[in-house]
CSV table of C-alpha atoms in Angstrom, one decimal:
chain,number,residue,atom,x,y,z
A,611,MET,CA,0.0,0.0,0.0
A,612,GLY,CA,2.5,2.6,1.1
A,613,ALA,CA,1.2,5.7,-0.7
A,614,VAL,CA,2.3,8.7,1.2
A,615,ILE,CA,0.9,12.1,0.5
A,616,VAL,CA,3.5,14.8,0.6
A,617,ILE,CA,2.0,17.8,2.2
A,618,ALA,CA,3.3,20.8,0.4
A,619,THR,CA,4.4,24.2,1.7
A,620,VAL,CA,2.9,25.3,5.0
A,621,LEU,CA,-0.2,27.4,4.1
A,622,ALA,CA,-0.7,30.2,6.6
A,623,LEU,CA,-4.1,31.4,7.6
A,624,LEU,CA,-5.5,34.8,8.6
A,625,THR,CA,-6.7,34.8,12.2
A,626,PRO,CA,-8.3,38.2,13.0
A,627,TRP,CA,-8.4,37.6,16.7
A,628,LEU,CA,-4.6,37.1,16.7
A,629,LEU,CA,-4.1,40.2,14.6
A,630,ARG,CA,-1.8,38.3,12.3
A,631,GLN,CA,-1.3,38.9,8.6
A,632,PRO,CA,-1.7,36.0,6.2
A,633,GLU,CA,1.3,34.8,4.3
A,634,PRO,CA,-0.1,32.2,1.9
A,635,GLU,CA,2.4,30.3,-0.2
A,636,VAL,CA,0.9,28.6,-3.2
A,637,SER,CA,2.6,25.4,-4.4
A,638,SER,CA,2.3,23.8,-7.8
A,639,SER,CA,3.9,20.6,-6.7
A,640,LEU,CA,0.7,18.7,-5.7
A,641,PRO,CA,0.3,15.3,-7.4
A,642,PRO,CA,-3.0,14.6,-9.1
A,643,VAL,CA,-5.7,13.0,-7.0
A,644,PRO,CA,-5.4,9.2,-7.7
A,645,ASP,CA,-8.3,7.0,-8.7
A,646,VAL,CA,-8.9,4.7,-5.8
A,647,GLU,CA,-11.1,1.7,-5.5
A,648,ILE,CA,-14.7,2.5,-4.5
A,649,HIS,CA,-15.6,0.1,-1.7
A,650,THR,CA,-19.3,-0.9,-1.6
A,651,GLU,CA,-18.6,-3.9,0.7
A,652,VAL,CA,-16.7,-4.2,3.9
A,653,PRO,CA,-14.2,-7.1,4.5
A,654,ASP,CA,-15.1,-9.5,7.3
A,655,PHE,CA,-12.6,-8.2,9.9
A,656,THR,CA,-13.8,-10.8,12.4
A,657,ASN,CA,-11.9,-13.5,10.5
A,658,TYR,CA,-8.6,-12.1,11.9
A,659,GLN,CA,-7.3,-13.9,15.0
A,660,ASP,CA,-4.1,-11.9,15.2
A,661,VAL,CA,-4.9,-8.4,16.5
A,662,LYS,CA,-2.0,-6.6,14.8
A,663,LYS,CA,-2.9,-8.2,11.5
A,664,LYS,CA,-6.6,-7.2,11.9
A,665,LYS,CA,-5.5,-3.6,12.6
A,666,ALA,CA,-3.2,-3.6,9.6
A,667,ALA,CA,-5.9,-4.9,7.3
A,668,PHE,CA,-8.3,-2.3,8.6
A,669,PHE,CA,-5.9,0.6,8.1
A,670,GLU,CA,-4.8,-0.7,4.6
A,671,PHE,CA,-8.5,-0.9,3.6
A,672,LEU,CA,-9.1,2.8,4.5
A,673,LEU,CA,-5.8,4.5,3.8
A,674,PRO,CA,-6.1,4.9,0.0
A,675,ALA,CA,-9.4,6.7,0.3
A,676,VAL,CA,-8.2,8.8,3.2
A,677,HIS,CA,-5.1,9.8,1.3
A,678,ALA,CA,-7.1,10.6,-1.9
A,679,GLU,CA,-9.7,12.7,0.0
A,680,ASN,CA,-7.0,14.7,1.8
A,681,LEU,CA,-5.2,15.3,-1.5
A,682,ARG,CA,-8.5,16.4,-3.1
A,683,ILE,CA,-8.9,18.9,-0.2
A,684,LEU,CA,-5.3,20.2,-0.7
A,685,HIS,CA,-6.1,20.9,-4.4
A,686,GLN,CA,-9.1,22.9,-3.3
A,687,ARG,CA,-6.9,24.7,-0.8
A,688,GLU,CA,-4.3,25.5,-3.3
A,689,ARG,CA,-6.8,27.0,-5.7
A,690,LEU,CA,-8.3,29.0,-2.8
A,691,LEU,CA,-5.0,30.5,-1.8
A,692,ASN,CA,-4.1,31.3,-5.4
A,693,LEU,CA,-7.4,33.2,-5.7
A,694,TYR,CA,-6.8,34.9,-2.4
A,695,GLN,CA,-3.4,36.2,-3.5
A,696,ARG,CA,-4.9,37.6,-6.7
A,697,TRP,CA,-7.8,39.1,-4.8
A,698,GLN,CA,-5.4,40.9,-2.5
A,699,GLN,CA,-3.5,42.2,-5.5
A,700,GLY,CA,-6.7,43.8,-6.7
A,701,GLU,CA,-7.3,41.5,-9.6
A,702,THR,CA,-10.9,41.0,-10.8
A,703,LEU,CA,-11.7,37.3,-10.6
A,704,SER,CA,-13.2,35.5,-13.5
A,705,ASN,CA,-16.8,34.3,-13.5
A,706,ASP,CA,-15.5,30.7,-13.3
A,707,ASP,CA,-13.4,31.6,-10.2
A,708,GLN,CA,-16.3,33.4,-8.6
A,709,GLN,CA,-18.7,30.5,-9.2
A,710,TRP,CA,-16.1,28.1,-7.8
A,711,LEU,CA,-15.8,30.2,-4.6
A,712,GLN,CA,-19.5,30.3,-4.2
A,713,LYS,CA,-19.7,26.5,-4.7
A,714,MET,CA,-17.0,26.0,-2.0
A,715,ALA,CA,-19.0,28.3,0.3
A,716,GLU,CA,-22.0,26.0,-0.2
A,717,VAL,CA,-20.1,22.8,0.2
A,718,TYR,CA,-18.5,24.0,3.4
A,719,GLU,CA,-21.8,25.3,4.7
A,720,LEU,CA,-21.2,29.0,4.8
A,721,SER,CA,-24.5,31.0,4.8
A,722,ASP,CA,-23.0,34.1,3.1
A,723,GLU,CA,-21.5,33.5,-0.4
A,724,THR,CA,-20.5,37.2,-0.9
A,725,ILE,CA,-16.9,37.3,-2.1
A,726,ASN,CA,-14.9,39.3,0.4
A,727,ASP,CA,-12.1,39.0,2.9
A,728,ASP,CA,-14.4,37.3,5.4
A,729,LEU,CA,-15.3,34.6,2.9
A,730,PHE,CA,-11.7,33.9,2.2
A,731,THR,CA,-10.9,33.8,5.9
A,732,LEU,CA,-13.6,31.3,6.7
A,733,LEU,CA,-12.9,29.1,3.7
A,734,ARG,CA,-9.2,29.0,4.5
A,735,ARG,CA,-10.1,27.8,8.0
A,736,ARG,CA,-12.4,25.1,6.6
A,737,ILE,CA,-10.7,23.8,3.5
A,738,ASP,CA,-7.8,21.9,5.1
A,739,ILE,CA,-6.8,18.3,5.7
A,740,ILE,CA,-7.8,15.9,8.5
A,741,PRO,CA,-4.6,14.0,9.6
A,742,GLU,CA,-4.8,10.4,8.6
A,743,MET,CA,-4.2,9.1,12.1
A,744,LEU,CA,-7.2,11.1,13.3
A,745,VAL,CA,-9.4,9.7,10.6
A,746,LEU,CA,-8.2,6.1,11.1
A,747,VAL,CA,-8.6,6.0,14.9
A,748,GLN,CA,-12.0,7.6,14.8
A,749,ALA,CA,-13.1,5.1,12.1
A,750,ALA,CA,-11.8,2.3,14.3
A,751,ASN,CA,-13.5,3.6,17.4
A,752,GLU,CA,-16.8,4.4,15.8
A,753,SER,CA,-17.1,1.2,13.7
A,754,GLY,CA,-15.7,-1.3,16.1
A,755,TRP,CA,-12.8,-1.9,13.8
A,756,GLY,CA,-15.2,-2.3,10.8
A,757,THR,CA,-17.4,-4.8,12.5
A,758,SER,CA,-20.4,-2.8,13.6
A,759,ARG,CA,-23.8,-3.1,11.9
A,760,PHE,CA,-23.6,0.5,10.8
A,761,ALA,CA,-20.2,-0.2,9.1
A,762,THR,CA,-21.1,-3.5,7.5
A,763,GLU,CA,-24.7,-2.6,6.5
A,764,GLY,CA,-24.5,1.2,6.1
A,765,LEU,CA,-20.9,1.6,5.1
A,766,ASN,CA,-20.8,4.2,7.9
A,767,PHE,CA,-17.5,4.2,9.7
A,768,PHE,CA,-17.9,7.3,11.7
A,769,GLY,CA,-21.3,7.0,13.4
A,770,GLN,CA,-22.7,9.9,11.4
A,771,TRP,CA,-26.4,10.7,12.0
A,772,CYS,CA,-29.2,11.7,9.6
A,773,TYR,CA,-32.7,12.9,10.4
A,774,LYS,CA,-34.9,12.1,7.4
A,775,LYS,CA,-37.0,9.0,7.8
A,776,GLY,CA,-35.4,6.1,5.9
A,777,CYS,CA,-32.1,7.8,5.5
A,778,GLY,CA,-30.2,5.3,7.5
A,779,LEU,CA,-30.3,2.5,10.1
A,780,ILE,CA,-32.3,2.9,13.3
A,781,PRO,CA,-30.1,2.4,16.4
A,782,SER,CA,-31.4,-0.2,18.8
A,783,SER,CA,-30.6,2.2,21.7
A,784,ARG,CA,-32.7,5.1,20.2
A,785,ASP,CA,-35.4,6.5,22.5
A,786,ASP,CA,-39.0,6.0,21.5
A,787,ASP,CA,-39.3,9.7,20.6
A,788,GLY,CA,-36.0,9.8,18.8
A,789,ARG,CA,-35.8,10.9,15.2
A,790,HIS,CA,-32.2,10.3,14.3
A,791,GLU,CA,-30.9,7.4,12.2
A,792,VAL,CA,-27.3,6.3,11.5
A,793,ALA,CA,-26.7,7.4,7.9
A,794,LYS,CA,-26.2,4.8,5.1
A,795,PHE,CA,-23.7,5.5,2.4
A,796,ASP,CA,-23.3,4.2,-1.2
A,797,SER,CA,-19.6,3.5,-0.4
A,798,VAL,CA,-17.0,3.6,2.3
A,799,ASN,CA,-15.3,6.4,0.3
A,800,ALA,CA,-18.5,8.5,0.6
A,801,SER,CA,-18.5,7.9,4.3
A,802,ILE,CA,-15.0,9.3,4.6
A,803,ARG,CA,-15.8,12.3,2.4
A,804,SER,CA,-18.9,13.1,4.5
A,805,TYR,CA,-17.0,12.7,7.8
A,806,MET,CA,-14.3,15.1,6.6
A,807,ARG,CA,-16.8,17.6,5.4
A,808,ASN,CA,-18.6,17.4,8.7
A,809,ILE,CA,-15.4,18.1,10.7
A,810,ASN,CA,-14.5,20.9,8.4
A,811,SER,CA,-17.9,22.7,8.5
A,812,HIS,CA,-20.0,21.8,11.5
A,813,PRO,CA,-20.1,24.5,14.3
A,814,ALA,CA,-19.4,21.8,16.9
A,815,TYR,CA,-15.9,21.4,15.6
A,816,LEU,CA,-14.9,25.0,15.4
A,817,GLU,CA,-12.4,24.5,18.2
A,818,LEU,CA,-10.6,21.8,16.1
A,819,ARG,CA,-10.4,24.1,13.1
A,820,LEU,CA,-9.0,26.9,15.2
A,821,ILE,CA,-6.3,24.6,16.6
A,822,ARG,CA,-5.4,23.6,13.1
A,823,GLU,CA,-5.3,27.2,12.0
A,824,GLU,CA,-3.0,28.0,14.9
A,825,GLN,CA,-0.7,25.1,13.8
A,826,ARG,CA,-0.5,26.6,10.3
A,827,LEU,CA,0.2,30.1,11.7
A,828,ASP,CA,3.0,28.7,13.9
A,829,GLY,CA,4.6,26.8,10.9
A,830,GLU,CA,3.8,23.5,12.6
A,831,PRO,CA,2.5,20.3,10.8
A,832,VAL,CA,-1.2,19.6,11.3
A,833,THR,CA,-1.2,16.7,13.8
A,834,ALA,CA,-3.9,14.4,15.1
A,835,VAL,CA,-2.8,14.6,18.7
A,836,LYS,CA,-3.5,18.3,18.9
A,837,LEU,CA,-6.6,18.3,16.8
A,838,ILE,CA,-8.4,15.6,18.9
A,839,GLU,CA,-8.7,18.3,21.6
A,840,GLY,CA,-11.3,19.9,19.5
A,841,LEU,CA,-13.6,16.8,19.4
A,842,HIS,CA,-15.3,17.1,22.7
A,843,SER,CA,-18.6,17.4,21.0
A,844,TYR,CA,-18.2,14.3,18.9
A,845,SER,CA,-19.2,12.0,21.7
A,846,GLU,CA,-21.2,12.2,24.9
A,847,LYS,CA,-18.1,10.8,26.6
A,848,GLY,CA,-16.4,14.2,26.4
A,849,GLN,CA,-12.8,14.2,27.7
A,850,HIS,CA,-12.9,10.4,28.1
A,851,TYR,CA,-13.4,10.2,24.4
A,852,ILE,CA,-10.4,12.4,23.7
A,853,ASP,CA,-8.3,10.2,26.1
A,854,ILE,CA,-9.4,7.1,24.2
A,855,LEU,CA,-8.4,8.5,20.8
A,856,ASP,CA,-5.1,9.8,22.2
A,857,ASP,CA,-4.3,6.2,23.4
A,858,MET,CA,-5.4,4.7,20.1
A,859,ILE,CA,-3.1,7.1,18.2
A,860,ARG,CA,-0.1,6.3,20.4
A,861,VAL,CA,-0.7,2.5,20.1
A,862,ASN,CA,-1.5,2.3,16.4
A,863,ARG,CA,0.8,4.9,14.9
A,864,PRO,CA,3.7,2.4,14.4
A,865,ILE,CA,1.3,0.1,12.5
A,866,VAL,CA,0.3,2.9,10.1
A,867,LYS,CA,3.8,4.1,9.8
A,868,GLU,CA,4.9,0.6,8.7
A,869,ILE,CA,2.1,0.4,6.1
A,870,ASN,CA,3.0,3.8,4.7
A,871,ALA,CA,6.7,2.8,4.5
A,872,ALA,CA,6.0,-0.4,2.6
A,873,PRO,CA,7.0,-0.5,-1.1
């Protein structure tokens, strides 16, 4: 497996509350987003007796789609920063560029699509990667290492909810007056994309996005260990959930590192 995304130049963000000036550096060295297998079925991970082999198989199953989705986001980010540089220089953006910005505002759930500095600031905060270790350990935790009913039947690896009748699977623990269902997806890839969009747009995860923004401003790599501190709202377990993810990252990072290093 071993495909490793090379994250290009550190892309700084404007943070008004820190009174810092943005210093975007636009790179043209990003590789194209690869075509990856679309998974519409989940392997039977219960067949593995060896725990390490089970974990490795789980990570290998998800990693190509995670890498591809992060690279797709980086391409969006690169275009955004390029447009922002031109905007700052007083250039009039083409209709195509304006339509793309408005589409990104819609995708990342911004209510105001007016093209101005505020829009660029918010999009730059939202259009950014989710570290692979964070994606992988949340998928493992939320799906029972790919064995939960929601993962095997709904291809939902992140416990994402939906509220339209018939949109997903009804949890057995749902209260009688509950309306939510656990969303069903057409593919595991779609589940990953929806999860990343949720993290990058939902108000509940603003803290995570601000932590990531601060890492960019400080010239640091975007890391899972720091970003998990912004996930208190993901689970009713609160800080205990954060502690669980932290332990999972520490224990499983060597396995993922070994997979990424494989020829």
